[in-house]
Short mmCIF file of C-alpha atoms in Angstrom, two decimals:
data_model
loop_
_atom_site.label_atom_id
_atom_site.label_comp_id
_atom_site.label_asym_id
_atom_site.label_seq_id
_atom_site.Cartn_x
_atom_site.Cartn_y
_atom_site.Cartn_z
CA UNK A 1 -7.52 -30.36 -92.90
CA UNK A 2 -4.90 -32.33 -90.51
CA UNK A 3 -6.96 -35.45 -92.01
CA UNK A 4 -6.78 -34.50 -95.45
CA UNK A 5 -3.02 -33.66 -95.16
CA UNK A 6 -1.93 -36.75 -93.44
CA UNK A 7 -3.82 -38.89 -96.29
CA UNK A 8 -2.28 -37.79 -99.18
CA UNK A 9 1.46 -37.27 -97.53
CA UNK A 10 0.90 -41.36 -96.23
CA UNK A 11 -0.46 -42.01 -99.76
CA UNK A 12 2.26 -40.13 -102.06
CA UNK A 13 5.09 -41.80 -99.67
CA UNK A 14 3.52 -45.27 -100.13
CA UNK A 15 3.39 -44.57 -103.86
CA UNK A 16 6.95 -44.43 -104.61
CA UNK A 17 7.17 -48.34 -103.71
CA UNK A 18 4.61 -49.21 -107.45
CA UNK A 19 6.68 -46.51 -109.25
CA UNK A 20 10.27 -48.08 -108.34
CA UNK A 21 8.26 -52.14 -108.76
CA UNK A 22 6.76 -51.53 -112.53
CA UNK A 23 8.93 -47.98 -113.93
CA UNK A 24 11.82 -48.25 -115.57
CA UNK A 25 15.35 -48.89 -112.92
CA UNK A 26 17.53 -49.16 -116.00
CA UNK A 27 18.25 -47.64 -119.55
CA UNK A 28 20.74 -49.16 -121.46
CA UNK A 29 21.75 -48.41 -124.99
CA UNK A 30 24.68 -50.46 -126.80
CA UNK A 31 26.23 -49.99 -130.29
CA UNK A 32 25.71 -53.30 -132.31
CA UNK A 33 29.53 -53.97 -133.44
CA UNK A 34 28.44 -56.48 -135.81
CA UNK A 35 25.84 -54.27 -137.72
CA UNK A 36 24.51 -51.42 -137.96
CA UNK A 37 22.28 -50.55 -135.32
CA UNK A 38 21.68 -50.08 -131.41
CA UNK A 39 20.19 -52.05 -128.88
CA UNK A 40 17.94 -49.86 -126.72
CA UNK A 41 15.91 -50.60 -123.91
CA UNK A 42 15.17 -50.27 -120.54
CA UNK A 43 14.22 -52.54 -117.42
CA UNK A 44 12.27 -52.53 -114.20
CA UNK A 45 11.75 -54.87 -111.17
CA UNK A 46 8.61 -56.05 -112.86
CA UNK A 47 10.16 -57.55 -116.22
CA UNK A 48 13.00 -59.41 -114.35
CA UNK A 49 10.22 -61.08 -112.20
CA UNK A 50 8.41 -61.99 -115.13
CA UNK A 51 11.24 -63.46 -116.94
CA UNK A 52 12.81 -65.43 -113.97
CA UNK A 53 8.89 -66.89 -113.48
CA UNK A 54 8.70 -67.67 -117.20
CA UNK A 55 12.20 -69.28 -117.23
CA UNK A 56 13.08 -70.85 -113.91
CA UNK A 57 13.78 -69.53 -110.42
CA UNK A 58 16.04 -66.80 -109.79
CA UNK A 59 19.39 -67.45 -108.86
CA UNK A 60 20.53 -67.82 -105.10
CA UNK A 61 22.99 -64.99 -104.54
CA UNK A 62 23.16 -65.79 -100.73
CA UNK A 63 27.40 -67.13 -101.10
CA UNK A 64 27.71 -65.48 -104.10
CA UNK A 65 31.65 -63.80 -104.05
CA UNK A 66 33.64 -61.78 -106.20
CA UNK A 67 36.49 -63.94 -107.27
CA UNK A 68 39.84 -62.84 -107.16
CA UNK A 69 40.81 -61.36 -111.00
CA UNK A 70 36.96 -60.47 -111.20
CA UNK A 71 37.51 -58.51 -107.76
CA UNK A 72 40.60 -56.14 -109.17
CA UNK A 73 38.44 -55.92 -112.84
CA UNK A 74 35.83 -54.00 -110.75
CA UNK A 75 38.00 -52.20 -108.08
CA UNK A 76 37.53 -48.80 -109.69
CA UNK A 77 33.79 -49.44 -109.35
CA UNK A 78 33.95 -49.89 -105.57
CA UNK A 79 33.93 -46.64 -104.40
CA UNK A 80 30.88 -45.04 -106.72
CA UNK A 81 28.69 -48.42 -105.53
CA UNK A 82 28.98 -47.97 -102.11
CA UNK A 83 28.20 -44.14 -102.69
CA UNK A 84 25.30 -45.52 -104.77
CA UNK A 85 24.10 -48.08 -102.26
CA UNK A 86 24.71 -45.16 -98.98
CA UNK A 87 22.37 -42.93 -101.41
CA UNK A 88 19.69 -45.45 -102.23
CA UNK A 89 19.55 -46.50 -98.86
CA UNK A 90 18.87 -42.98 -97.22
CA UNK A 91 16.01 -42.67 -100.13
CA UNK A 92 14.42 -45.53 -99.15
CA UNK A 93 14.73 -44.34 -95.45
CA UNK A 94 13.02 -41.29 -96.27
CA UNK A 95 10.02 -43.08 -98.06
CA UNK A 96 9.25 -44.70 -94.82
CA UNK A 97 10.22 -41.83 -92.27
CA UNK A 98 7.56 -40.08 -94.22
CA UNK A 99 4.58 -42.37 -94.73
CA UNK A 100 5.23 -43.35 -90.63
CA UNK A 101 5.36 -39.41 -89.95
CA UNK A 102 2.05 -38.96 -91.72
CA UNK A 103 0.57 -41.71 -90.52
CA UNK A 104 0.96 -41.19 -86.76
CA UNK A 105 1.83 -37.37 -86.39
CA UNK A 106 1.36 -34.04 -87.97
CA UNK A 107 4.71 -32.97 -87.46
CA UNK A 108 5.14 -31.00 -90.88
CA UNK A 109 7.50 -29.50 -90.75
CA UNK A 110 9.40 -32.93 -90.34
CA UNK A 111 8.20 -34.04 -93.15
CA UNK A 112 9.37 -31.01 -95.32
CA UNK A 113 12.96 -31.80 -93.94
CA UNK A 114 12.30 -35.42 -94.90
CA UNK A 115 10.91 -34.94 -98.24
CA UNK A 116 13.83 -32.35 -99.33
CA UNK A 117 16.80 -35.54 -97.72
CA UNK A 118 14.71 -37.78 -99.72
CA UNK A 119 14.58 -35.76 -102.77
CA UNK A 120 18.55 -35.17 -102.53
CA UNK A 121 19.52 -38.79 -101.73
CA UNK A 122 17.85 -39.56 -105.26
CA UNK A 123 19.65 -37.09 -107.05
CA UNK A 124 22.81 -38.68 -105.15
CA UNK A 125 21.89 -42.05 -106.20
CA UNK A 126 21.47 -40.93 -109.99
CA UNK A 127 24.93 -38.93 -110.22
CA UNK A 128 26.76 -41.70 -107.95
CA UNK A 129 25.58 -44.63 -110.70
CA UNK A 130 26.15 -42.38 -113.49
CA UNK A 131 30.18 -41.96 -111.96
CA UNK A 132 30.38 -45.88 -111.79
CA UNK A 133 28.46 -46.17 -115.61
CA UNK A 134 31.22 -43.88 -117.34
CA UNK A 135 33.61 -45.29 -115.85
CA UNK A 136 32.12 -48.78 -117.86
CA UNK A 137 31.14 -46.46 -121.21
CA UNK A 138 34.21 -44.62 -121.29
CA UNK A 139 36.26 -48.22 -121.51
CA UNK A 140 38.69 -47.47 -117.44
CA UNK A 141 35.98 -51.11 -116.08
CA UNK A 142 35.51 -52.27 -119.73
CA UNK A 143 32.56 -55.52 -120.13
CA UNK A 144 35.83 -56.90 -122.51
CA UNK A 145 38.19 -57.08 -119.01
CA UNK A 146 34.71 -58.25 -116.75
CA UNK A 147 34.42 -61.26 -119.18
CA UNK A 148 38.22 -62.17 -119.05
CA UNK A 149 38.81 -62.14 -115.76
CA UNK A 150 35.41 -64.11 -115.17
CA UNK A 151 37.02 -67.22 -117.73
CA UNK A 152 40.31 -66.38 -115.92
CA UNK A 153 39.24 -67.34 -112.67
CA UNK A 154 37.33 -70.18 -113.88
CA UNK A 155 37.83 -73.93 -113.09
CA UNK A 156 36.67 -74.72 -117.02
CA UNK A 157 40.07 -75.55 -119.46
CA UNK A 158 37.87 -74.31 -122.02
CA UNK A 159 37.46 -71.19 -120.55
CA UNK A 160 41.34 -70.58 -118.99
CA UNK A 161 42.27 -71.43 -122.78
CA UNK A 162 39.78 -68.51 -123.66
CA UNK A 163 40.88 -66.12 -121.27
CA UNK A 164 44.74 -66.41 -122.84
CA UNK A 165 43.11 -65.67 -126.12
CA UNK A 166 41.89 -62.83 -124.80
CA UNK A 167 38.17 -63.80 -126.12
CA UNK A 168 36.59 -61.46 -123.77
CA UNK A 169 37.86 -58.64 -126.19
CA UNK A 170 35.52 -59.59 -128.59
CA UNK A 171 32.95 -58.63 -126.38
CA UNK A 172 33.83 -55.03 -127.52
CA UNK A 173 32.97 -56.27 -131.19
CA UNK A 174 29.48 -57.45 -130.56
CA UNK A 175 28.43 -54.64 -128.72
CA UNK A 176 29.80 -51.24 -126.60
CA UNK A 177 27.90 -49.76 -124.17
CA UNK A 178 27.04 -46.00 -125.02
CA UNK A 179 24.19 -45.04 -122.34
CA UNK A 180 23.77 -46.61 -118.90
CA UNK A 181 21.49 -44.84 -116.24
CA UNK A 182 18.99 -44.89 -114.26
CA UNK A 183 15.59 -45.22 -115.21
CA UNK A 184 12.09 -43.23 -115.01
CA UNK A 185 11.62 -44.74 -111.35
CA UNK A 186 14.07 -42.66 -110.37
CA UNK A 187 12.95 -39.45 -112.06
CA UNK A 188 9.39 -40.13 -110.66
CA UNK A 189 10.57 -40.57 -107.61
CA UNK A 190 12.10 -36.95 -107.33
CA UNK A 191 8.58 -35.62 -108.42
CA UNK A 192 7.10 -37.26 -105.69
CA UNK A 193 9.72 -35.68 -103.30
CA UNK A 194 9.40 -32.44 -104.39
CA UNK A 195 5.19 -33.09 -104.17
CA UNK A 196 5.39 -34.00 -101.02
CA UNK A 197 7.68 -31.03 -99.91
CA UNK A 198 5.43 -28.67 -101.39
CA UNK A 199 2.34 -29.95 -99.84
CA UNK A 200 4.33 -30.13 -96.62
CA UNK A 201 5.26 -26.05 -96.77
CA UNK A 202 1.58 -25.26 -97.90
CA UNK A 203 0.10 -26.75 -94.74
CA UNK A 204 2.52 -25.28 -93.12
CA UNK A 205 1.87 -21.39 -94.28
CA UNK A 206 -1.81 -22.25 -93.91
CA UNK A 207 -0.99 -23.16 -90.11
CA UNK A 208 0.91 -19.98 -89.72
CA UNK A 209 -1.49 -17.76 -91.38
CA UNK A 210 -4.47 -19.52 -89.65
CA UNK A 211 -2.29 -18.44 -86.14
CA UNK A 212 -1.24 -15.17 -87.29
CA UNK A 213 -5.78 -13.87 -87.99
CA UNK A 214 -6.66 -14.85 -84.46
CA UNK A 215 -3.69 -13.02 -82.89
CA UNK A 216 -3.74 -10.03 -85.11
CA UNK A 217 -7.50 -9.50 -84.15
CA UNK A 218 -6.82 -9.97 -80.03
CA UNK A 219 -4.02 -6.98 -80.78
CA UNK A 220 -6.87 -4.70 -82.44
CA UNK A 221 -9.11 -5.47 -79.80
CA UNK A 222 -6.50 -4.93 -77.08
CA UNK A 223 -5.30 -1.50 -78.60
CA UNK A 224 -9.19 -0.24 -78.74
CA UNK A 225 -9.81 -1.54 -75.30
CA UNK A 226 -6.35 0.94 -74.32
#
């Protein structure tokens, strides 16, 4: 039984890793300014590999910097990413604090604590993104100001002349953001949390009512031996 639990706890923790690789990360829906109609779709870590193979390498982010109009655009934004990255961080912490704990121990209890951290750190991640995304849907970090300050604080004439225009407004014509959240991955993920809680607490009644037969039988014996 210590076998069978420790499988499946090391197995459900390890399965979270395909689920967040080929599930959906990101829905996004946009209202098509231009016509009538949305764009609607959602992505995963799978598709952007397949389209940076397909079309080149992906791009080097190592020196990548916010530059300095770009930096104020997203200032509002700061706070709700770093909740989002503290959140996603602790979920993937739990992930692996649970596969090691199955693998190597049969400390279940641990693992019940574990799975109910990792289970809450996703529902952090989810609400913290969703703060930062309406504050982008509801127009306070709008894609219009992003683009601006992006020409703005570029060396091209072209695009200084642009961002005295104010082109980047007519980013709001050819399409508005109306849904931006997390994906299925995410959602899945929870599942497997709560799975892996539950199997957790069941092994650990079965332990306590396992202990509780032996010990309730020395007691009768004890009191007819009296």
């Amino acid at each position: 039984m210590k076998a069978l639990y420790r499988i499946v706890a090391a197995l459900g923790a390890l399965l979270i890793f395909p689920i967040l690789y080929f599930q959906k990360l990101i829905h996004l829906v946009i209202e098509l300014g231009f016509m009538e109609g949305y764009f609607d779709d959602a992505f995963s870590i799978d598709q952007a590999v397949k389209f940076f193979k397909d079309n080149g390498e992906a791009p080097d982010l190592s020196s990548f910097s916010l530059s300095p109009n770009v930096a104020e655009v997203l200032a509002p934004l700061k706070t709700p990413a770093v909740v989002t990255l503290v959140f996603a961080c602790l979920f993937f912490a739990m992930t692996l604090a649970i596969f090691f704990c199955s693998a190597f121990t049969n400390a279940k209890k641990v693992n019940l604590v574990f799975s109910v951290i990792g289970a809450i750190a996703v529902i952090g991640t989810i609400a913290s993104f969703n703060s930062m995304s309406d504050m982008i849907i509801s127009g306070e970090v709008s894609l219009g100001s992003i683009v601006n300050a992006v020409m703005a604080d570029s060396e091209s004439t072209l695009a200084g002349i642009g961002a005295i225009l104010g082109l980047g407004n007519a980013v709001s014509f050819i399409g508005k953001p109306i849904v931006i959240q997390l994906g299925t991955a995410f959602v899945l993920s929870i599942i497997i949390f709560v799975g892996e809680a539950l199997w957790a607490l069941a092994f650990i009644l079965i332990g306590l009512d396992e202990y509780k037969a032996p010990k309730a039988k020395k007691e009768k014996a004890d009191k007819k031996n009296a």
